[in-house]
Amino acid sequence: MSGQQRPSSALQDFARNLRQAPRRFLETVFRHGPPRTDRTRSTFVFGNVFLHLHTARTHRWSLRWTTTLGLGLVSAAAFVITLVTGILLMFYYKPYPDAAYQSIKDIHFVVPTGQFMRNIHRWAANVMVVAVILHMARVFYTGAYRAPREFNWVIGMGLLVTTLGLSFTGYLLPWDQLAYWAITIGANIAQSPREITDALGITEWADVGGLQRQLLLGSDVVGEEALIRFYLLHVMLLPLLLAALLAVHFWRIRKDGGLARPAGADQRLGPPPGDTYPVFTEAPQKTYQLAAIVRGRTAAVGNGPENTLPSMPHLFYAELGVFMLTTLICLALSLWIDAPLKELANPNVPENPAKAPWYFLGLQECVSFSAFMGGVGIPLIVLVGLGLIPYLDREDKGTGEWFGGPGGWPLVRRAVLFGLGAAIGVEALAIRCGWLREWFPDIPQLVITFVNPGTILAALYAVFSLFEVRRRNSVRAGALALFTCFLCGFVVLTVIGTHFRGPNWDFFWSPADWPKH
């Protein structure tokens, strides 16, 4: 065997494989090499469990920050931050009335960085609520709810409702006075259908309000059953639902042809920069044949790769940047303002004023006039109306453009003035002069229920919307007017409920004017 190479021993093979293990590990993780070419950039997206919902290439219009303002990414980033900090808090939180408040105090004063984690958790949740609302407004004002994206708009509404549910269920967990009485208000809103059934005299046979309160609290009062129920919803059921809706939402964005963009987007963008990587640079390594011809088409049919860039690194780096910015905002707010913690919850000492979370204070303002219409009727009308928008607006003019469609920005500006003016005017009248019960003490309750500042304001907005529909002969114009008005009304009512309502829900210009105890 003098001319033949001696076979290596098993020990030599082991030593060589051990030396090569780090390199082989990286090769098995990144099987297609560094993402430096068009092909490897695409396979990087296809082969990554976190990125596979992305398209391999992204249109240059979608990468412009003015297209989306990154609001959808901010919402998702805030959810991830909330999820991570929430898991850390779960190690120390005890979901029992006798121990919940003390466990929160331990997190504040005993657990290292515990208060900081709770601050981040709370502020990330608030950032998420604001970002989701603004994201929905962005989608609406750019007409991105139109075909073929109608169902994704409905999924987005589900995400909004689930986000509000997550924040609301987490509100009770500290088990302090602020949390206890805020949830009590929510339970009373759930019970508000009794306002109708009592007036009709059928509560004994059809107590819808009582059933809703029982389902929410698991009891007639805010107690141990409510805390366990809210905890389970907050840490398990609603996060799973939100994650599922997010997955469908992202998937539908891809299947619906990416983000909406105007018909002339390519012409507006102009030629790509000189250093842009070419679209086709590698000869195909496989051939394909037409296996079948089937009915139907997708949103991507007819769209070529021109004016697109690889999602890796362009979109991927943009997402990382938005995630870092969101984290910075949450950290800054957490260092600036601590999450509140009041005295231990006491059912015998009511908060005055007892206020719901800020995102429900607009509803609470309406509830102060009519529990049913403010807490159930008007929100239900708004949700149904929002869900119907993409199915009623079948126009295509202005899709993908900010305030696109008949009327455009001048219409939105006029709607802002009308929306703010009507809300302030109706509220000023009710605050200054009272309402029907003060004017006519013997008026039937059903009249109070359906004729109150909230319903009057909604009716004014609807009339203004129909006026714009007829004036411009456009459903989109009416939708722009109505959406803008309700957004302005939400802002006005939230500000009034937050800053100008004091003890007994009376109006005060400043907390300094509150009655002294």
Coordinates of C-alpha atoms in Angstrom, one line a residue, residues 89-361:
L89 CA -43.9 40.4 34.9
M90 CA -45.8 37.0 34.9
F91 CA -42.9 35.5 36.9
Y92 CA -43.8 37.7 39.9
Y93 CA -47.5 38.5 39.5
K94 CA -50.1 36.5 41.5
P95 CA -53.7 36.7 40.0
Y96 CA -55.6 36.5 43.3
P97 CA -57.3 39.5 45.0
D98 CA -55.5 38.8 48.3
A99 CA -52.1 38.7 46.6
A100 CA -52.3 40.7 43.3
Y101 CA -51.8 44.2 44.8
Q102 CA -49.0 43.0 47.0
S103 CA -47.3 41.3 44.1
I104 CA -47.4 44.6 42.1
K105 CA -45.9 46.4 45.1
D106 CA -43.1 43.8 45.2
I107 CA -42.5 44.3 41.5
H108 CA -42.3 48.1 42.1
F109 CA -40.1 48.1 45.2
V110 CA -38.4 44.7 45.6
V111 CA -37.8 43.1 42.1
P112 CA -34.7 44.5 40.4
T113 CA -35.8 46.7 37.5
G114 CA -39.4 45.6 38.2
Q115 CA -40.9 49.0 38.1
F116 CA -39.0 49.8 34.9
M117 CA -40.4 46.7 33.3
R118 CA -43.9 47.5 34.3
N119 CA -43.4 51.1 33.0
I120 CA -42.3 49.7 29.6
H121 CA -45.2 47.2 29.5
R122 CA -47.8 49.9 30.2
W123 CA -46.3 52.5 27.8
A124 CA -45.8 50.0 25.0
A125 CA -49.5 49.0 25.4
N126 CA -50.5 52.7 25.1
V127 CA -48.2 53.2 22.1
M128 CA -49.8 50.1 20.5
V129 CA -53.4 51.5 21.0
V130 CA -52.4 54.9 19.5
A131 CA -50.5 53.3 16.6
V132 CA -53.3 50.9 15.7
I133 CA -55.8 53.8 15.6
L134 CA -53.5 55.9 13.5
H135 CA -52.7 53.0 11.2
M136 CA -56.4 52.4 10.5
A137 CA -56.7 56.1 9.8
R138 CA -53.7 55.9 7.4
V139 CA -55.3 53.0 5.6
F140 CA -58.6 54.8 5.2
Y141 CA -57.1 58.1 4.1
T142 CA -55.0 56.4 1.4
G143 CA -58.0 54.3 0.2
A144 CA -56.0 51.1 0.9
Y145 CA -59.2 49.3 1.9
R146 CA -60.4 49.0 -1.6
A147 CA -60.4 45.8 -3.8
P148 CA -58.8 43.4 -3.4
R149 CA -58.1 44.5 0.2
E150 CA -61.6 44.6 1.6
F151 CA -61.3 41.6 3.9
N152 CA -57.9 42.7 5.2
W153 CA -59.7 46.0 6.3
V154 CA -62.1 43.8 8.3
I155 CA -59.1 41.9 9.8
G156 CA -57.6 45.2 10.8
M157 CA -60.8 46.1 12.6
G158 CA -60.5 42.8 14.5
L159 CA -57.0 43.8 15.4
L160 CA -58.2 47.2 16.8
V161 CA -60.9 45.6 18.9
T162 CA -58.5 42.9 20.2
T163 CA -55.9 45.5 21.0
L164 CA -58.5 47.5 23.0
G165 CA -59.5 44.3 24.7
L166 CA -56.0 43.5 25.7
S167 CA -55.5 46.9 27.2
F168 CA -58.8 46.8 29.0
T169 CA -58.3 43.3 30.5
G170 CA -54.8 44.3 31.7
Y171 CA -56.2 47.3 33.5
L172 CA -57.7 45.3 36.3
L173 CA -54.6 43.2 37.2
P174 CA -52.9 45.7 39.6
W175 CA -56.1 45.5 41.8
D176 CA -55.8 49.0 43.0
Q177 CA -58.5 51.7 43.3
L178 CA -57.9 53.0 39.8
A179 CA -58.2 49.5 38.2
Y180 CA -61.2 48.4 40.3
W181 CA -63.4 51.3 39.6
A182 CA -62.4 51.6 35.9
I183 CA -63.5 48.0 35.4
T184 CA -66.7 48.7 37.4
I185 CA -67.5 51.4 34.8
G186 CA -66.8 48.9 32.0
A187 CA -69.1 46.3 33.7
N188 CA -71.9 49.0 34.0
I189 CA -71.5 49.7 30.3
A190 CA -71.9 46.0 29.5
Q191 CA -75.0 46.0 31.6
S192 CA -76.4 49.1 29.9
P193 CA -79.0 47.2 27.7
R194 CA -81.1 47.1 30.9
E195 CA -81.8 50.7 30.2
I196 CA -83.9 49.5 27.3
T197 CA -85.3 46.4 28.9
D198 CA -86.3 48.2 32.1
A199 CA -88.1 50.9 30.1
L200 CA -90.0 48.2 28.2
G201 CA -90.6 46.2 31.4
I202 CA -89.1 43.0 30.0
T203 CA -85.9 42.7 32.1
E204 CA -87.4 39.8 34.1
W205 CA -87.6 37.7 30.9
A206 CA -84.8 39.1 28.7
D207 CA -82.0 40.5 30.8
V208 CA -79.4 40.9 28.1
G209 CA -77.5 43.5 30.1
G210 CA -77.2 41.3 33.1
L211 CA -76.0 38.4 31.0
Q212 CA -73.3 40.5 29.4
R213 CA -72.1 41.7 32.9
Q214 CA -72.1 38.1 34.1
L215 CA -70.1 36.9 31.1
L216 CA -67.6 39.8 31.6
L217 CA -67.1 39.4 35.4
G218 CA -68.1 35.8 36.1
S219 CA -70.1 37.2 38.9
D220 CA -72.4 40.1 39.8
V221 CA -69.5 42.1 41.3
V222 CA -65.8 42.8 40.5
G223 CA -64.1 40.1 42.5
E224 CA -62.0 37.0 42.4
E225 CA -63.8 35.5 39.4
A226 CA -63.4 38.7 37.4
L227 CA -59.6 38.9 38.2
I228 CA -59.0 35.3 37.1
R229 CA -61.1 35.8 34.0
F230 CA -59.4 39.0 33.0
Y231 CA -55.9 37.5 33.7
L232 CA -56.7 34.5 31.5
L233 CA -58.0 36.7 28.7
H234 CA -55.0 39.1 29.0
V235 CA -52.1 36.6 29.1
M236 CA -53.5 33.8 26.9
L237 CA -56.6 34.0 24.8
L238 CA -56.4 37.6 23.5
P239 CA -52.6 37.4 22.7
L240 CA -53.2 34.2 20.8
L241 CA -56.1 35.8 18.9
L242 CA -54.0 38.9 18.1
A243 CA -51.1 36.8 16.9
A244 CA -53.4 34.8 14.6
L245 CA -55.0 37.9 13.2
L246 CA -51.6 39.5 12.7
A247 CA -50.4 36.4 10.7
V248 CA -53.5 36.6 8.5
H249 CA -53.2 40.4 8.2
F250 CA -49.5 40.1 6.9
W251 CA -50.3 37.2 4.7
R252 CA -53.2 39.0 3.1
I253 CA -51.0 42.1 2.4
R254 CA -48.7 39.8 0.4
K255 CA -51.5 37.9 -1.4
D256 CA -53.3 41.2 -2.2
G257 CA -50.4 42.5 -4.1
G258 CA -48.5 44.4 -1.4
L259 CA -49.3 47.9 -0.2
A260 CA -51.7 49.9 -2.2
R261 CA -50.1 52.4 -4.5
P262 CA -51.5 54.9 -7.1
A263 CA -51.8 53.8 -10.8
G264 CA -49.0 56.2 -11.8
A265 CA -46.6 55.3 -9.0
D266 CA -43.8 54.2 -11.4
Q267 CA -43.9 57.4 -13.4
R268 CA -43.9 59.5 -10.1
L269 CA -40.9 57.6 -8.8
G270 CA -38.8 58.2 -11.9
P271 CA -35.8 56.0 -12.8
P272 CA -34.2 54.1 -9.9
P273 CA -30.9 55.4 -8.4
G274 CA -27.7 54.4 -10.3
D275 CA -26.6 52.0 -7.5
T276 CA -29.8 50.0 -7.5
Y277 CA -29.2 46.3 -8.0
P278 CA -30.6 45.2 -11.4
V279 CA -33.8 43.1 -11.5
F280 CA -32.6 40.2 -13.6
T281 CA -28.9 39.3 -13.2
E282 CA -28.7 35.5 -13.0
A283 CA -29.6 33.0 -15.6
P284 CA -32.4 30.7 -14.3
Q285 CA -31.2 27.3 -13.0
K286 CA -34.5 25.6 -13.6
T287 CA -37.1 25.5 -16.3
Y288 CA -40.8 25.3 -15.8
Q289 CA -43.8 24.2 -17.9
L290 CA -47.4 25.2 -17.8
A291 CA -49.0 22.4 -15.8
A292 CA -52.6 23.7 -15.8
I293 CA -54.8 26.6 -16.7
V294 CA -57.3 27.5 -13.9
R295 CA -59.9 30.1 -13.3
G296 CA -59.4 33.2 -11.3
R297 CA -56.5 35.6 -10.8
T298 CA -54.5 37.2 -8.0
A299 CA -53.6 40.8 -7.4
A300 CA -50.0 40.1 -8.5
V301 CA -51.1 39.2 -12.1
G302 CA -49.8 41.8 -14.5
N303 CA -47.3 43.3 -12.1
G304 CA -43.7 42.9 -13.1
P305 CA -40.6 43.3 -11.0
E306 CA -39.7 46.7 -12.4
N307 CA -39.2 49.5 -9.9
T308 CA -38.9 46.9 -7.1
L309 CA -36.0 46.3 -4.7
P310 CA -35.0 43.1 -2.8
S311 CA -36.9 43.0 0.5
M312 CA -33.6 42.0 2.0
P313 CA -32.0 44.3 2.9
H314 CA -34.1 47.3 2.0
L315 CA -37.4 46.4 3.8
F316 CA -35.7 44.4 6.5
Y317 CA -33.5 47.3 7.5
A318 CA -36.5 49.7 7.5
E319 CA -38.4 47.3 9.8
L320 CA -35.4 47.1 12.2
G321 CA -35.2 50.9 12.2
V322 CA -38.9 51.3 13.1
F323 CA -38.6 48.6 15.8
M324 CA -35.6 50.4 17.3
L325 CA -37.5 53.7 17.2
T326 CA -40.5 52.2 18.9
T327 CA -38.3 50.7 21.6
L328 CA -36.7 54.1 22.1
I329 CA -40.0 55.8 22.5
C330 CA -41.2 53.3 25.0
L331 CA -38.0 53.5 27.0
A332 CA -38.1 57.3 27.1
L333 CA -41.7 57.4 28.3
S334 CA -40.9 54.7 30.9
L335 CA -38.0 56.8 32.3
W336 CA -40.2 59.9 32.3
I337 CA -43.5 58.7 33.7
D338 CA -44.2 55.8 36.1
A339 CA -47.1 53.5 35.7
P340 CA -49.7 54.5 38.3
L341 CA -50.5 52.5 41.4
K342 CA -53.1 53.8 43.8
E343 CA -54.4 52.3 47.1
L344 CA -55.6 48.7 47.4
A345 CA -59.0 48.2 45.7
N346 CA -61.8 48.9 48.1
P347 CA -65.4 48.3 47.0
N348 CA -66.7 50.5 49.9
V349 CA -64.7 53.6 48.9
P350 CA -65.6 54.6 45.3
E351 CA -63.3 56.8 43.2
N352 CA -64.7 60.2 42.5
P353 CA -64.4 60.7 39.6
A354 CA -64.1 57.1 38.5
K355 CA -62.7 57.1 35.0
A356 CA -62.2 54.4 32.4
P357 CA -58.9 54.0 30.5
W358 CA -58.2 57.0 28.3
Y359 CA -59.2 55.3 25.1
F360 CA -62.7 54.6 26.6
L361 CA -63.2 58.1 28.0

